[in-house]
Short mmCIF file of C-alpha atoms in Angstrom, two decimals:
data_model
loop_
_atom_site.label_atom_id
_atom_site.label_comp_id
_atom_site.label_asym_id
_atom_site.label_seq_id
_atom_site.Cartn_x
_atom_site.Cartn_y
_atom_site.Cartn_z
CA ILE A 1 92.37 -83.91 -77.01
CA ALA A 2 92.05 -81.96 -73.77
CA GLN A 3 90.29 -84.81 -71.94
CA TRP A 4 92.60 -87.53 -73.28
CA ILE A 5 95.67 -85.55 -72.19
CA ASP A 6 94.28 -85.36 -68.65
CA ARG A 7 93.33 -89.10 -68.79
CA VAL A 8 96.39 -90.79 -70.23
CA GLY A 9 99.11 -88.18 -69.80
CA ALA A 10 100.70 -85.40 -71.82
CA LYS A 11 103.80 -87.38 -72.81
CA ARG A 12 101.86 -90.23 -74.40
CA MET A 13 99.63 -87.82 -76.31
CA TRP A 14 102.64 -85.85 -77.38
CA GLY A 15 104.18 -88.92 -78.96
CA LEU A 16 100.87 -89.89 -80.63
CA GLY A 17 100.78 -86.38 -82.20
CA PHE A 18 104.26 -86.97 -83.78
CA VAL A 19 103.13 -90.38 -85.11
CA ILE A 20 99.94 -89.01 -86.68
CA PHE A 21 101.74 -86.06 -88.28
CA SER A 22 104.46 -88.22 -89.76
CA ALA A 23 102.04 -90.89 -91.02
CA ALA A 24 99.80 -88.27 -92.65
CA SER A 25 102.73 -86.50 -94.25
CA LEU A 26 104.02 -89.75 -95.84
CA ALA A 27 100.52 -90.81 -96.90
CA ASN A 28 100.45 -87.80 -99.21
CA LEU A 29 102.89 -89.58 -101.47
CA GLY A 30 100.07 -92.02 -102.33
CA LEU A 31 97.85 -89.23 -103.73
CA ASP A 32 97.38 -88.95 -107.50
CA GLY A 33 94.63 -86.31 -107.70
CA LEU A 34 92.21 -84.06 -105.87
CA GLY A 35 89.56 -85.85 -103.87
CA PRO A 36 88.31 -86.61 -100.33
CA ALA A 37 91.69 -88.24 -99.41
CA ILE A 38 93.63 -84.95 -99.62
CA TYR A 39 91.21 -83.31 -97.16
CA LEU A 40 91.45 -86.23 -94.84
CA LEU A 41 95.21 -86.16 -94.82
CA ARG A 42 95.30 -82.39 -94.33
CA CYS A 43 93.01 -82.78 -91.37
CA SER A 44 95.17 -85.53 -89.98
CA ILE A 45 98.29 -83.34 -90.27
CA LEU A 46 96.54 -80.61 -88.32
CA LEU A 47 95.27 -83.13 -85.77
CA GLY A 48 98.88 -84.26 -85.21
CA ALA A 49 100.04 -80.64 -84.85
CA ALA A 50 97.25 -79.91 -82.39
CA LEU A 51 98.21 -82.93 -80.29
CA VAL A 52 101.90 -82.01 -80.19
CA PHE A 53 101.15 -78.36 -79.40
CA ALA A 54 98.64 -78.91 -76.61
CA SER A 55 100.50 -81.90 -75.06
CA SER A 56 103.86 -80.19 -75.01
CA LEU A 57 102.39 -77.10 -73.34
CA CYS A 58 100.71 -79.28 -70.74
CA TYR A 59 103.84 -81.30 -70.20
CA VAL A 60 106.14 -78.35 -69.45
CA SER A 61 103.49 -76.67 -67.22
CA GLN A 62 103.36 -79.85 -65.10
CA ILE A 63 107.04 -80.40 -64.66
CA ALA A 64 108.18 -76.77 -64.28
CA PRO A 65 108.15 -75.06 -60.92
CA PRO A 66 105.18 -72.65 -60.64
CA SER A 67 107.44 -69.60 -60.41
CA ARG A 68 109.20 -70.57 -63.63
CA ARG A 69 106.30 -71.97 -65.62
CA THR A 70 106.17 -68.99 -68.04
CA GLU A 71 109.91 -69.21 -68.65
CA ALA A 72 109.60 -72.97 -69.42
CA ILE A 73 106.80 -72.38 -71.89
CA GLY A 74 108.86 -69.66 -73.47
CA LEU A 75 111.93 -71.90 -73.93
CA LEU A 76 109.61 -74.60 -75.37
CA GLY A 77 108.46 -71.96 -77.85
CA VAL A 78 112.05 -71.46 -79.02
CA GLY A 79 111.70 -74.80 -80.72
CA GLY A 80 108.68 -73.45 -82.58
CA PHE A 81 110.65 -70.45 -83.68
CA LEU A 82 113.41 -72.72 -84.93
CA GLY A 83 110.81 -74.54 -87.04
CA MET A 84 109.49 -71.19 -88.32
CA LEU A 85 113.10 -70.20 -89.12
CA VAL A 86 114.03 -73.42 -90.94
CA GLY A 87 110.65 -74.29 -92.52
CA PRO A 88 110.44 -71.46 -95.16
CA LEU A 89 114.02 -72.08 -96.12
CA LEU A 90 113.36 -75.72 -96.68
CA GLY A 91 110.25 -74.82 -98.65
CA ASP A 92 112.31 -72.55 -100.92
CA LEU A 93 114.93 -75.29 -101.20
CA PHE A 94 112.44 -77.93 -102.37
CA LEU A 95 109.84 -75.85 -104.18
CA GLY A 96 111.23 -72.34 -104.80
CA THR A 97 113.19 -72.74 -108.04
CA GLY A 98 112.10 -73.66 -111.56
CA GLN A 99 109.20 -75.99 -112.52
CA ARG A 100 107.94 -77.94 -109.56
CA SER A 101 107.80 -81.66 -109.95
CA ARG A 102 106.15 -84.44 -108.01
CA GLU A 103 109.55 -85.39 -106.67
CA ASP A 104 109.98 -81.94 -105.17
CA PHE A 105 106.78 -82.33 -103.21
CA ALA A 106 107.68 -85.85 -102.16
CA ALA A 107 111.01 -84.56 -100.74
CA LEU A 108 109.14 -81.89 -98.78
CA PHE A 109 106.67 -84.40 -97.26
CA ILE A 110 109.48 -86.81 -96.38
CA ALA A 111 111.46 -84.05 -94.76
CA ALA A 112 108.40 -83.14 -92.67
CA ALA A 113 107.92 -86.68 -91.58
CA VAL A 114 111.52 -87.26 -90.55
CA ALA A 115 111.56 -83.91 -88.76
CA ASN A 116 108.78 -85.24 -86.53
CA LEU A 117 110.15 -88.80 -86.02
CA VAL A 118 113.44 -87.51 -84.58
CA PRO A 119 111.80 -85.64 -81.64
CA LEU A 120 109.60 -88.73 -81.13
CA LEU A 121 112.71 -90.70 -80.33
CA LEU A 122 113.99 -87.98 -78.04
CA LEU A 123 110.58 -87.93 -76.24
CA THR A 124 111.17 -91.42 -74.94
CA LYS A 125 114.05 -90.04 -72.79
CA LEU A 126 111.88 -87.54 -70.93
CA ARG A 127 110.36 -88.38 -67.52
CA SER A 128 106.66 -88.63 -67.20
CA PRO A 129 104.84 -86.13 -64.90
CA GLU A 130 103.11 -87.54 -61.86
CA MET A 131 99.35 -87.96 -62.39
CA ASP A 132 97.35 -87.12 -59.25
CA GLY A 133 93.78 -88.07 -58.55
CA PRO A 134 91.40 -90.51 -60.12
CA VAL A 135 91.24 -91.28 -63.88
CA ARG A 136 89.47 -88.51 -65.65
CA SER A 137 86.44 -88.84 -67.92
CA VAL A 138 86.62 -87.89 -71.64
CA ARG A 139 83.07 -86.64 -71.84
CA LEU A 140 82.40 -83.20 -73.29
CA THR A 141 80.28 -82.27 -70.26
CA ASP A 142 83.33 -82.77 -68.00
CA PHE A 143 85.43 -80.51 -70.21
CA ILE A 144 82.76 -77.79 -69.98
CA ARG A 145 82.44 -78.28 -66.22
CA THR A 146 86.18 -77.95 -65.74
CA VAL A 147 86.48 -74.82 -67.92
CA TRP A 148 83.52 -73.23 -66.08
CA ARG A 149 85.02 -74.05 -62.71
CA TYR A 150 88.52 -72.59 -63.49
CA TRP A 151 87.43 -69.92 -66.02
CA PRO A 152 90.60 -67.83 -66.73
CA GLY A 153 88.75 -64.58 -67.71
CA ALA A 154 89.64 -61.89 -70.24
CA ILE A 155 92.98 -63.53 -71.10
CA LEU A 156 90.95 -65.70 -73.56
CA LEU A 157 90.24 -62.57 -75.58
CA VAL A 158 93.98 -61.96 -75.96
CA ASP A 159 94.33 -65.61 -77.09
CA PHE A 160 91.66 -65.00 -79.74
CA ALA A 161 93.30 -61.68 -80.86
CA PHE A 162 96.69 -63.27 -81.15
CA GLY A 163 95.19 -65.94 -83.37
CA VAL A 164 93.75 -63.15 -85.60
CA ALA A 165 97.20 -61.58 -85.73
CA MET A 166 98.93 -64.77 -86.76
CA THR A 167 96.83 -64.91 -89.95
CA CYS A 168 99.00 -62.08 -91.36
CA PRO A 169 102.37 -63.88 -91.41
CA LEU A 170 101.04 -67.39 -91.76
CA ILE A 171 98.26 -66.88 -94.32
CA PHE A 172 98.17 -63.43 -96.02
CA LEU A 173 101.90 -62.48 -96.15
CA ALA A 174 102.78 -64.66 -99.23
CA SER A 175 99.87 -63.10 -101.18
CA PHE A 176 100.89 -59.57 -100.08
CA ILE A 177 104.51 -60.22 -101.29
CA ASP A 178 103.23 -61.51 -104.65
CA GLN A 179 100.63 -58.75 -105.21
CA ALA A 180 102.98 -55.78 -104.29
CA PRO A 181 105.21 -57.33 -105.69
CA LEU A 182 108.23 -57.22 -103.34
CA GLN A 183 111.62 -58.16 -104.69
CA MET A 184 115.20 -57.71 -103.61
CA GLY A 185 117.39 -59.34 -106.25
CA ASN A 186 117.11 -63.17 -106.04
CA LEU A 187 116.18 -63.23 -102.39
CA SER A 188 112.90 -64.90 -101.35
CA MET A 189 111.15 -62.12 -99.51
CA LEU A 190 109.11 -64.66 -97.56
CA GLY A 191 112.29 -66.40 -96.42
CA VAL A 192 113.85 -63.06 -95.49
CA PHE A 193 110.82 -62.10 -93.42
CA PHE A 194 110.66 -65.34 -91.46
CA THR A 195 114.42 -65.47 -90.97
CA CYS A 196 114.26 -61.97 -89.43
CA TYR A 197 111.00 -62.64 -87.55
CA ALA A 198 112.02 -65.94 -85.97
CA GLY A 199 115.70 -65.25 -85.56
CA TRP A 200 115.01 -62.03 -83.66
CA ALA A 201 112.27 -63.72 -81.66
CA ILE A 202 114.64 -66.55 -80.62
CA ALA A 203 117.22 -64.07 -79.41
CA LEU A 204 114.66 -62.06 -77.38
CA ARG A 205 112.95 -65.19 -75.92
CA ILE A 206 116.26 -66.47 -74.58
CA GLY A 207 117.63 -63.08 -73.51
CA MET A 208 114.37 -62.07 -71.79
CA ARG A 209 113.38 -65.43 -70.48
CA ARG A 210 113.34 -64.27 -66.83
CA TRP A 211 111.23 -61.10 -67.48
CA PRO A 212 107.87 -62.71 -66.64
CA GLU A 213 109.36 -63.89 -63.28
CA VAL A 214 110.97 -60.45 -62.55
CA TYR A 215 108.29 -58.12 -63.76
CA GLY A 216 105.23 -60.45 -63.88
CA PRO A 217 103.62 -62.00 -66.94
CA ARG A 218 100.87 -59.42 -67.23
CA PRO A 219 102.99 -56.34 -68.10
CA VAL A 220 105.13 -58.46 -70.45
CA LEU A 221 102.05 -59.59 -72.21
CA ILE A 222 100.58 -56.13 -72.60
CA GLY A 223 103.88 -54.90 -74.05
CA GLY A 224 104.00 -57.90 -76.43
CA MET A 225 100.47 -57.26 -77.73
CA LEU A 226 101.32 -53.58 -78.34
CA PHE A 227 104.31 -54.72 -80.47
CA MET A 228 102.03 -57.07 -82.35
CA ALA A 229 99.84 -54.14 -83.18
CA LEU A 230 102.69 -51.96 -84.17
CA ALA A 231 103.84 -54.79 -86.55
CA MET A 232 100.46 -54.72 -88.27
CA PHE A 233 100.60 -50.97 -88.82
CA ALA A 234 104.18 -51.23 -90.05
CA PHE A 235 103.00 -53.29 -93.01
CA LEU A 236 101.31 -50.11 -94.23
CA LEU A 237 104.78 -48.62 -94.95
CA VAL A 238 105.79 -51.48 -97.23
CA ASP A 239 105.41 -51.26 -101.06
CA ALA A 240 107.21 -52.26 -104.18
CA SER A 241 109.48 -49.15 -104.07
CA ARG A 242 110.58 -50.00 -100.49
CA PRO A 243 110.65 -53.81 -100.16
CA TRP A 244 113.36 -53.65 -97.49
CA LEU A 245 110.91 -52.06 -95.15
CA LEU A 246 109.37 -55.56 -94.78
CA LEU A 247 112.09 -56.07 -92.15
CA LEU A 248 110.36 -53.57 -89.90
CA PRO A 249 107.11 -55.58 -89.36
CA ALA A 250 109.30 -58.71 -89.14
CA VAL A 251 111.29 -57.26 -86.23
CA LEU A 252 108.23 -55.79 -84.50
CA GLY A 253 106.15 -58.94 -85.04
CA GLY A 254 109.06 -61.11 -83.79
CA THR A 255 109.28 -58.93 -80.68
CA GLY A 256 105.52 -59.18 -80.09
CA HIS A 257 105.48 -62.92 -80.58
CA ALA A 258 108.46 -63.43 -78.36
CA LEU A 259 106.81 -61.51 -75.43
CA THR A 260 103.17 -62.60 -75.95
CA PHE A 261 102.70 -66.28 -76.60
CA HIS A 262 104.30 -67.83 -73.48
CA THR A 263 102.89 -65.16 -71.15
CA MET A 264 99.34 -65.35 -72.41
CA THR A 265 99.48 -69.19 -72.31
CA SER A 266 100.88 -69.19 -68.82
CA LEU A 267 98.12 -66.75 -67.66
CA THR A 268 95.47 -68.95 -69.27
CA LEU A 269 96.83 -72.09 -67.54
CA ASP A 270 97.34 -70.36 -64.16
CA PRO A 271 93.82 -70.91 -62.65
CA PHE A 272 93.84 -74.67 -63.50
CA PRO A 273 95.40 -77.24 -61.08
CA PRO A 274 98.19 -79.44 -62.64
CA GLN A 275 95.85 -82.45 -63.19
CA TYR A 276 93.69 -80.31 -65.48
CA ARG A 277 96.42 -78.65 -67.49
CA GLY A 278 95.50 -80.70 -70.56
CA THR A 279 92.15 -79.00 -70.50
CA ALA A 280 93.81 -75.61 -69.96
CA SER A 281 96.34 -76.06 -72.76
CA ALA A 282 93.64 -77.08 -75.17
CA LEU A 283 91.42 -74.15 -74.16
CA ALA A 284 94.23 -71.66 -74.80
CA LEU A 285 94.93 -73.15 -78.24
CA MET A 286 91.20 -73.43 -79.09
CA MET A 287 90.88 -69.68 -78.55
CA LEU A 288 93.95 -68.98 -80.65
CA ASP A 289 92.72 -71.30 -83.40
CA MET A 290 89.25 -69.66 -83.22
CA GLY A 291 90.91 -66.32 -83.92
CA THR A 292 92.56 -67.75 -87.02
CA PHE A 293 89.39 -69.66 -88.05
CA VAL A 294 87.12 -66.62 -87.70
CA GLY A 295 89.67 -64.06 -88.77
CA ALA A 296 91.03 -65.61 -91.92
CA PRO A 297 87.81 -65.55 -94.09
CA VAL A 298 86.68 -62.15 -92.71
CA LEU A 299 90.11 -60.55 -93.24
CA GLY A 300 90.47 -62.33 -96.64
CA LYS A 301 87.20 -60.75 -97.83
CA LEU A 302 88.25 -57.35 -96.38
CA GLY A 303 91.56 -57.55 -98.23
CA GLN A 304 89.83 -58.45 -101.45
CA VAL A 305 87.43 -55.51 -101.19
CA ALA A 306 89.48 -52.78 -99.62
CA GLY A 307 93.10 -53.94 -100.02
CA PHE A 308 95.86 -55.17 -97.81
CA ASN A 309 96.33 -51.86 -95.97
CA SER A 310 92.78 -52.19 -94.58
CA LEU A 311 93.45 -55.83 -93.66
CA PHE A 312 96.59 -55.03 -91.67
CA ALA A 313 95.00 -52.02 -89.96
CA ALA A 314 91.98 -54.11 -88.94
CA VAL A 315 94.30 -56.67 -87.26
CA GLY A 316 96.28 -53.92 -85.54
CA VAL A 317 93.03 -52.41 -84.14
CA THR A 318 91.88 -55.89 -82.99
CA CYS A 319 95.17 -56.33 -81.03
CA LEU A 320 94.83 -52.94 -79.40
CA GLY A 321 91.22 -53.51 -78.49
CA ALA A 322 91.81 -56.92 -76.92
CA THR A 323 94.81 -55.56 -74.99
CA TRP A 324 92.82 -52.57 -73.65
CA ILE A 325 90.00 -54.81 -72.43
CA TYR A 326 92.35 -57.34 -70.85
CA ALA A 327 94.30 -54.53 -69.11
CA ARG A 328 91.11 -53.10 -67.67
CA CYS A 329 89.69 -56.44 -66.55
CA SER A 330 92.92 -57.75 -65.11
CA ARG A 331 93.33 -54.63 -62.87
#
């Protein structure tokens, strides 16, 4: 993905990601049982998401003025928060009540496909960034050579730790809510969490969009990672007798996410020239995904053996450790 973005352009690869995601979503309607096809389609959905994510980051980093690149990435991330805000609510709408039928899942997949075709049409109205230099190769050795030449340093450890932290809301939270169990009347606690998390993050991201330019991305990033750690430790206060305390990690996590993602991404991209921003964007997301890929099974086993409190505490310590190392190295 990194090499192809640099070769054919971020806008084209962005559109391809929307097409792959929508096609894979609709193809799920043809499944009638468990088998190889369901894994192929799941991988295709993730491939489409990876293309969209990496290409959009590359695109905004190429068209935004250098002094406002972090702000531009942050405003792009508002779209992600809107998806995080609406997605769980749509999930509850389609799948959250009564006995689930095939038609419920069909509606969910169709909604996901349509939600990606609409921005595909809007994408055609955006201007294409200027491509400088010769056509790039797509060989793995060239990717490695480019990364080695413009190595961004300890910020990659923060990318990794952020990926570990995101396993909590995106993977383990639903199981934590079910096991506690957390209930407040007929409210979906998962929906309440993400409404608070994403809604608060959107407000902060817009209200503090100029902070990286005014104070610098490094201190904003360090503050954001500290809030991510606090959010993990705040989960330790939540139990069945105090379900409303789930709002505390939601607010703290939303604050950390709002301050961290765009600053760490911008700092990862900073050493790379514009023509290699596809490589830089993919590298940042690879480290984030590696944190999730490595963290999820390890944390899952820890939670199974020692409980959710140990899981959340381990993630909090990981965030603090990565932040301390980055702060020391970046000085």
